[in-house]
XYZ file of C-alpha atoms in Angstrom:
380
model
C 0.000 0.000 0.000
C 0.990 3.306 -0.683
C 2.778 5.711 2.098
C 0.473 8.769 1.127
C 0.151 12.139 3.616
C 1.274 10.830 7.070
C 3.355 13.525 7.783
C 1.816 14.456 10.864
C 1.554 11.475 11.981
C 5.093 10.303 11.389
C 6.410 14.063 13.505
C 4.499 12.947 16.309
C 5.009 10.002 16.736
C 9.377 11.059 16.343
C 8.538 13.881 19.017
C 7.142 11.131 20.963
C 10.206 9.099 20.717
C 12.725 12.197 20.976
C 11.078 12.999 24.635
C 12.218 8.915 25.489
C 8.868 7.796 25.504
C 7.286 4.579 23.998
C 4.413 3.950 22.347
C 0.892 2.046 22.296
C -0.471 2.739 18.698
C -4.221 1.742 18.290
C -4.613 1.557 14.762
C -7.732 -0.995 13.353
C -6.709 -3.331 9.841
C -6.470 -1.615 6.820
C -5.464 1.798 7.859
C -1.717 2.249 6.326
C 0.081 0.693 10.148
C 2.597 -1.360 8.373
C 3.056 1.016 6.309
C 3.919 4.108 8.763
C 6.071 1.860 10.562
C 8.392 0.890 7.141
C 8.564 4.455 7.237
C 9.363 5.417 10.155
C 12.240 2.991 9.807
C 13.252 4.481 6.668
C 13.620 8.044 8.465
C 15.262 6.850 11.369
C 19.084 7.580 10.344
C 17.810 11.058 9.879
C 16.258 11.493 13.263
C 19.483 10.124 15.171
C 18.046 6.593 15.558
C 18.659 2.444 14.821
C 14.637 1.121 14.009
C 13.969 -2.288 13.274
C 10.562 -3.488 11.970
C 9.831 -6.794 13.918
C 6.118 -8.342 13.124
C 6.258 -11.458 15.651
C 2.348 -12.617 14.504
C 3.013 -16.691 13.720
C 4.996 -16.976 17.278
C 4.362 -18.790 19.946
C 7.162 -19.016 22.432
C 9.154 -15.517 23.933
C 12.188 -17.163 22.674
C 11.172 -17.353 19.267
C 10.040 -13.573 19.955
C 13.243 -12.558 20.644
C 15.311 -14.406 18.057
C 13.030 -12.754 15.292
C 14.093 -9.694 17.200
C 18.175 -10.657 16.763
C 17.528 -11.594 13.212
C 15.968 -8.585 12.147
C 19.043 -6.947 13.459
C 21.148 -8.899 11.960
C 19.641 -9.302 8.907
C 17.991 -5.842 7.800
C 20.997 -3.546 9.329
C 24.097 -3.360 7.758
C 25.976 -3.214 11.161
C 23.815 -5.974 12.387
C 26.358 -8.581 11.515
C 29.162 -6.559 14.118
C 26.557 -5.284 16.869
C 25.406 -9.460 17.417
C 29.046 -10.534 17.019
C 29.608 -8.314 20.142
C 26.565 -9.057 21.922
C 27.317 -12.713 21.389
C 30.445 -12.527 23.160
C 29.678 -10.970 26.245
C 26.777 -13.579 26.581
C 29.217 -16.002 26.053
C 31.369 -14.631 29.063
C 27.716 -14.707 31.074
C 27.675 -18.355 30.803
C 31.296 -19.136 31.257
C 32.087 -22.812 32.595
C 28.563 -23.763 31.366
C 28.198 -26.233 28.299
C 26.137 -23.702 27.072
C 29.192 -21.377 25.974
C 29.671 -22.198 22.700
C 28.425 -21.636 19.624
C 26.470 -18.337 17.771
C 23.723 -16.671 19.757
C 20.990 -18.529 18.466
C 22.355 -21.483 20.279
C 22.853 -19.397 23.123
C 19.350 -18.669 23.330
C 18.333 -22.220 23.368
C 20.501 -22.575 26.480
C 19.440 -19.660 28.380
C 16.080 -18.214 29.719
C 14.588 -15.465 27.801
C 14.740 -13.283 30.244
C 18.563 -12.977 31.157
C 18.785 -13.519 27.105
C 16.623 -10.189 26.689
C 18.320 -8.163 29.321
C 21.428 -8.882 28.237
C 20.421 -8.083 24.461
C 18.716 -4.455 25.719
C 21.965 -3.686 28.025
C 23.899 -4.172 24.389
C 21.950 -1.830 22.393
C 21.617 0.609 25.501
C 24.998 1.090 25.288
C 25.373 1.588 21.598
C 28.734 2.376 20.239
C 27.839 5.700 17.918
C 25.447 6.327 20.973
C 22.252 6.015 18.790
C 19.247 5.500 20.804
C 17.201 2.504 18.917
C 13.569 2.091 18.171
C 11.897 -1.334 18.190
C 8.702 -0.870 15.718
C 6.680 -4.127 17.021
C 4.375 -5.171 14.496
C 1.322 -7.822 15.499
C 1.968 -8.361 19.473
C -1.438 -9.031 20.218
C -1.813 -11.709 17.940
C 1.490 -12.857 19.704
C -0.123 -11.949 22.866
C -3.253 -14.365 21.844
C -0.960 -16.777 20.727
C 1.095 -17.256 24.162
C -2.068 -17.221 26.024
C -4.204 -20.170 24.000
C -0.546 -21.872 24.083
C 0.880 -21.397 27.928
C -2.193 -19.374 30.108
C -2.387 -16.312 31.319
C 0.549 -16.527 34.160
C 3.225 -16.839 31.311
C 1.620 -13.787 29.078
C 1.536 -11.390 32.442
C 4.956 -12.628 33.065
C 5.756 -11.343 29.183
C 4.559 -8.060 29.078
C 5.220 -7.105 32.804
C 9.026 -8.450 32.265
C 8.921 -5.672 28.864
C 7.563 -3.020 31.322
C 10.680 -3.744 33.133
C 12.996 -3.868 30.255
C 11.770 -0.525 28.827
C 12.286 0.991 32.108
C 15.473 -0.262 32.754
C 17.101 0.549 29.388
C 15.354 3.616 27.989
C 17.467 3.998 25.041
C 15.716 1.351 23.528
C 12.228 2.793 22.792
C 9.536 0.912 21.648
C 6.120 1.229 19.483
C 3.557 -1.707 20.145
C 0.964 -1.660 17.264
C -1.581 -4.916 16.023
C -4.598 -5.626 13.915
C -6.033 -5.979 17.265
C -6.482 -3.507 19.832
C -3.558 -4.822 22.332
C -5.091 -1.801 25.131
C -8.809 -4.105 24.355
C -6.865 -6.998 25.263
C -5.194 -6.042 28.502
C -8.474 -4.719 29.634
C -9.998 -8.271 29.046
C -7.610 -9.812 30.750
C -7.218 -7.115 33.387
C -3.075 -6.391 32.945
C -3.504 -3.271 31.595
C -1.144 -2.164 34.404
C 1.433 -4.034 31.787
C 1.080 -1.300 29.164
C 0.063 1.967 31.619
C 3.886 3.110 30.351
C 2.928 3.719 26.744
C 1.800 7.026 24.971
C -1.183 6.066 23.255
C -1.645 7.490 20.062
C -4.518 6.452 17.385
C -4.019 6.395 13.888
C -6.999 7.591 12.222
C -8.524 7.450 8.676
C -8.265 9.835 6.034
C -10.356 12.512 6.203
C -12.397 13.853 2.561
C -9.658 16.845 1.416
C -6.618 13.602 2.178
C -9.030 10.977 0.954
C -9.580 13.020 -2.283
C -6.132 13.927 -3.048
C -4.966 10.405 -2.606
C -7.620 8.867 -4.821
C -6.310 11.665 -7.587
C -2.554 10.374 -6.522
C -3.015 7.110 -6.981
C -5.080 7.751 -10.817
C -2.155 9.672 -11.868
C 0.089 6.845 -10.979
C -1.941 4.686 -13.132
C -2.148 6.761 -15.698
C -5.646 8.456 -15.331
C -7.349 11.654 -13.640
C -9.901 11.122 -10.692
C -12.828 13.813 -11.672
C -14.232 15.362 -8.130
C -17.683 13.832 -8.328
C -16.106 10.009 -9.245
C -13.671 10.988 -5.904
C -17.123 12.037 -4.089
C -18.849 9.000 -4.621
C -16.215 6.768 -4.043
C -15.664 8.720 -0.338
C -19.578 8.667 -0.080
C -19.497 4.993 -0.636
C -16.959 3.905 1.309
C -17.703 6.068 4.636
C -14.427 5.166 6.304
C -11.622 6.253 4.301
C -8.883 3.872 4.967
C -6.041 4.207 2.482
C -5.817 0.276 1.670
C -9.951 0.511 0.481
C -9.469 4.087 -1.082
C -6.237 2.538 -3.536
C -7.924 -0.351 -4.526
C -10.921 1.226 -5.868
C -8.998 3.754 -7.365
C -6.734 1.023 -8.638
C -10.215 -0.646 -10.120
C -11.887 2.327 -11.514
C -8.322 3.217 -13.445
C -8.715 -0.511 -14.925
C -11.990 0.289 -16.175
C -11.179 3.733 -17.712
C -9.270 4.621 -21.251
C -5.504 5.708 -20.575
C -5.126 9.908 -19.984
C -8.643 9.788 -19.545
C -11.097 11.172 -16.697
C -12.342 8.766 -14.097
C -16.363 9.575 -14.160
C -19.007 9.661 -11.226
C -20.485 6.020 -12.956
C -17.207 4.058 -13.533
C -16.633 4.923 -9.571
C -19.994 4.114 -9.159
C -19.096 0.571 -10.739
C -15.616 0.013 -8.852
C -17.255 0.667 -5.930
C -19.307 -2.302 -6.548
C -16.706 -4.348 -7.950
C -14.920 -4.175 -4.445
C -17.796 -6.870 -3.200
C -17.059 -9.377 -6.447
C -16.420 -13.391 -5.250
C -12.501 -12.297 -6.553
C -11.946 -9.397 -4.348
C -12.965 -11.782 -1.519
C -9.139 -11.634 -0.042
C -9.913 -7.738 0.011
C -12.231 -8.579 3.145
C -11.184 -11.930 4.142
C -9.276 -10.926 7.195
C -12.392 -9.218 9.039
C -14.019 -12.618 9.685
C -10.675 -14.253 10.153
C -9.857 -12.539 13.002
C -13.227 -13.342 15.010
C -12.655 -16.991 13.674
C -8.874 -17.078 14.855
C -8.814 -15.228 17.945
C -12.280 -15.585 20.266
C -12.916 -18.893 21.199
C -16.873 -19.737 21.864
C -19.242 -18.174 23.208
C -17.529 -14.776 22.656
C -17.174 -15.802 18.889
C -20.701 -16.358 18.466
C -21.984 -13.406 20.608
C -19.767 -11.426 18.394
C -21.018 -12.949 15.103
C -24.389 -12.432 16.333
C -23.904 -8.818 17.127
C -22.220 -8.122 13.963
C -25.201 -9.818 11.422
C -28.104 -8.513 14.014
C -26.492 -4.583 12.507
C -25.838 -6.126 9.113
C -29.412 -7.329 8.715
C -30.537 -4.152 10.203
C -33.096 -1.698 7.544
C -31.266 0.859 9.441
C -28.262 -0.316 9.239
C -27.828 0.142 12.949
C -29.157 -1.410 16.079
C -29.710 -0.096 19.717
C -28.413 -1.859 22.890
C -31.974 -3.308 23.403
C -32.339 -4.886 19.988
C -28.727 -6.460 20.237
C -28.935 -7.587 24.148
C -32.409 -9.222 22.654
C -30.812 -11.329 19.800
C -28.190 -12.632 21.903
C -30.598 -13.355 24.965
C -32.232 -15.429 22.215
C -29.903 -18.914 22.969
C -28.652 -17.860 26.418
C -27.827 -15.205 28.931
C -25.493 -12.450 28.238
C -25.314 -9.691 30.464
C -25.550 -5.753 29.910
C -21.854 -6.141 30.972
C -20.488 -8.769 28.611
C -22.223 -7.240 25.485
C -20.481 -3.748 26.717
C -17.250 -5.712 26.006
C -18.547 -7.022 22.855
C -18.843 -3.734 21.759
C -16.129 -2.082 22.954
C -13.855 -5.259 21.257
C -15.780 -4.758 17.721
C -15.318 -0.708 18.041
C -11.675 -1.009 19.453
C -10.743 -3.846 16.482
C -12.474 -1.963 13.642
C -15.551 -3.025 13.008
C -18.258 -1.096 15.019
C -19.136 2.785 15.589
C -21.313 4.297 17.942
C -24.474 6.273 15.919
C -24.857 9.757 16.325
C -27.412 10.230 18.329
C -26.350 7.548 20.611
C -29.824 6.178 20.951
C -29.814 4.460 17.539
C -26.984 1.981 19.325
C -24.127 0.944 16.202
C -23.353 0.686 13.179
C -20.323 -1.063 10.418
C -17.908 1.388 10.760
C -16.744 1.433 6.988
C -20.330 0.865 4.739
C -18.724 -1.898 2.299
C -17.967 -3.665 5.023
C -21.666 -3.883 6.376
C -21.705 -4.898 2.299
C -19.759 -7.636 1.993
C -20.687 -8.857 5.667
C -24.484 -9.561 4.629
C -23.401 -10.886 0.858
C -21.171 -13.509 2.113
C -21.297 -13.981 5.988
C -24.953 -13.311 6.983
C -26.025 -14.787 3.643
């Protein structure tokens, strides 16, 4: 996806950083994440720092967490190669008279407990030769999160993310971004070790608004070789509602398919790429949004959560109050005003849901395709 207008974001987030502090960025799917944080790696030398980009989703075990973490360093940075050949050493002087001793540090790190592994990797970088502080851009930790948890209970992930709390704190010059396709702050709250992450700056990375929205959808026409004309770029930003920049650039993409070369893009072929979006072959577009719920929330909170969701899909309205929703899932068993509070607050905090304005008329699909493609292929 395209790194288009995140300027703003991208200064605060380095004044963030330049004051020593670290980060919680809530940022739903398909809003440009991956993408800020490629860039803010790719500006680092310029703002005095070392970033690495590690995405740790697909791990299970803190030691696998933390040898990503070594090989990103090693293998993305230039001077990774000399930094680990140092770092390696002084572990190896840690474990002295221990069979242990020998080899590279990825057999060290079989041999030793994550913990002195990760303290002794931090203390390294803390203490960087050219005095660089470094950033650690972390990519997907609540799916990692998730993963420890359905893998080794909830002692071992509090034992995780409180032992990080400590590491930030006791090396500072290592500063750290958390970001996920999940709301990591949603799942400390479940789980009640928010206490865990009470260190971070939050900062929430929003969607385009219309003026951005409409000078990336004319960006990305020129780049194919096409103009966007303002009413196709209204309709498309009608359509759509929420203007992420992964849903804006693939429309834009379509309509420029289904217009002449150095021609206009009109109101009607918009119209039609809109549509196209919700086509069996753009399925992989959407695929994710009912992977997660599939993936990550075992039963009944799975169901309750697909129930909520098609309850506002089927909806005339396209919305549904508290009452209507508490009804449907009363309908099979009991679910308190509580619980379905925390099914909201998960589907708002992971992308899916927004309060109505007025509040009375409950929620609604944050992003109107969405509610779309959710009654074409889920709800049926």
């Amino acid at each position: 996806m395209t790194c288009f207008d995140r300027d703003t974001d991208s200064a605060r987030l380095w004044a963030h950083f330049g004051k020593g502090r670290n980060v919680l960025m809530l940022a739903p799917r398909r809003i440009g994440k991956t993408v800020l944080l490629n860039r803010l790696r790719e500006e680092s030398e310029t703002r005095g720092f070392r970033a690495i980009v590690l995405d740790v989703q697909g791990f299970r075990e803190e030691k696998a967490f933390f040898q990503q973490m070594c090989a990103v360093i090693q293998e993305e940075l230039g001077f990774g190669a000399s930094v680990l050949a140092t770092f390696t050493d002084k572990l190896r002087q840690a474990l002295k008279g221990s069979d242990a001793a020998a080899g590279d540090w990825r057999q060290l790190l079989l041999h030793t407990d994550w913990r002195d592994f990760a303290r002794h990797l931090l203390s390294h970088l803390e203490h960087d030769k050219e005095g660089k502080p470094w950033l650690v851009l972390l990519d997907e930790i609540p799916i990692f999160v998730l993963a420890l948890l359905e893998s080794h209970g909830m002692e071992r992930v509090q034992d995780f993310l409180y032992t990080l709390r400590q590491l930030r704190q006791a090396y500072p010059n290592v500063r750290w971004l958390f970001t996920g396709s999940i709301g990591m702050d949603t799942i400390a709250r479940r789980h009640g070790i928010e206490g865990a992450l009470n260190d971070l700056e939050a900062y929430s990375l929003k969607p385009f608004d219309d003026e951005t929205a409409t000078r990336f959808l004319a960006h990305v026409a020129a780049a194919n070789g096409r103009q966007m004309a303002p009413t196709a770029a209204r309709q498309i930003i009608a359509r759509l509602g929420w203007l992420s920049p992964y849903y804006l650039e693939k429309i834009a993409e379509e309509a420029s398919q289904q217009t002449a070369g150095g021609q206009a893009i009109e109101a009607q072929i918009a119209d039609r790429a809109v549509e196209a979006m919700l086509d069996l072959d753009k399925r992989t577009y959407w695929s994710t949004w009912r992977e997660h719920l599939d993936r990550n929330f075992p039963d009944p909170q799975q169901t309750h959560l697909f129930t909520v969701l098609a309850t506002i899909a089927r909806s005339p309205q396209g919305s549904a109050s508290h009452d209507t929703l508490l009804g449907e899932l009363n309908r099979g068993e009991s679910v308190s005003v509580s619980q379905l509070r925390a099914y909201l607050d998960t589907l708002e905090a992971d992308g899916y849901l927004v309060a109505c304005e007025p509040a009375e008329h409950g929620y609604r699909f944050r992003m109107g395709l969405l509610r779309d493609w959710w009654r074409r292929y889920v709800v049926g």
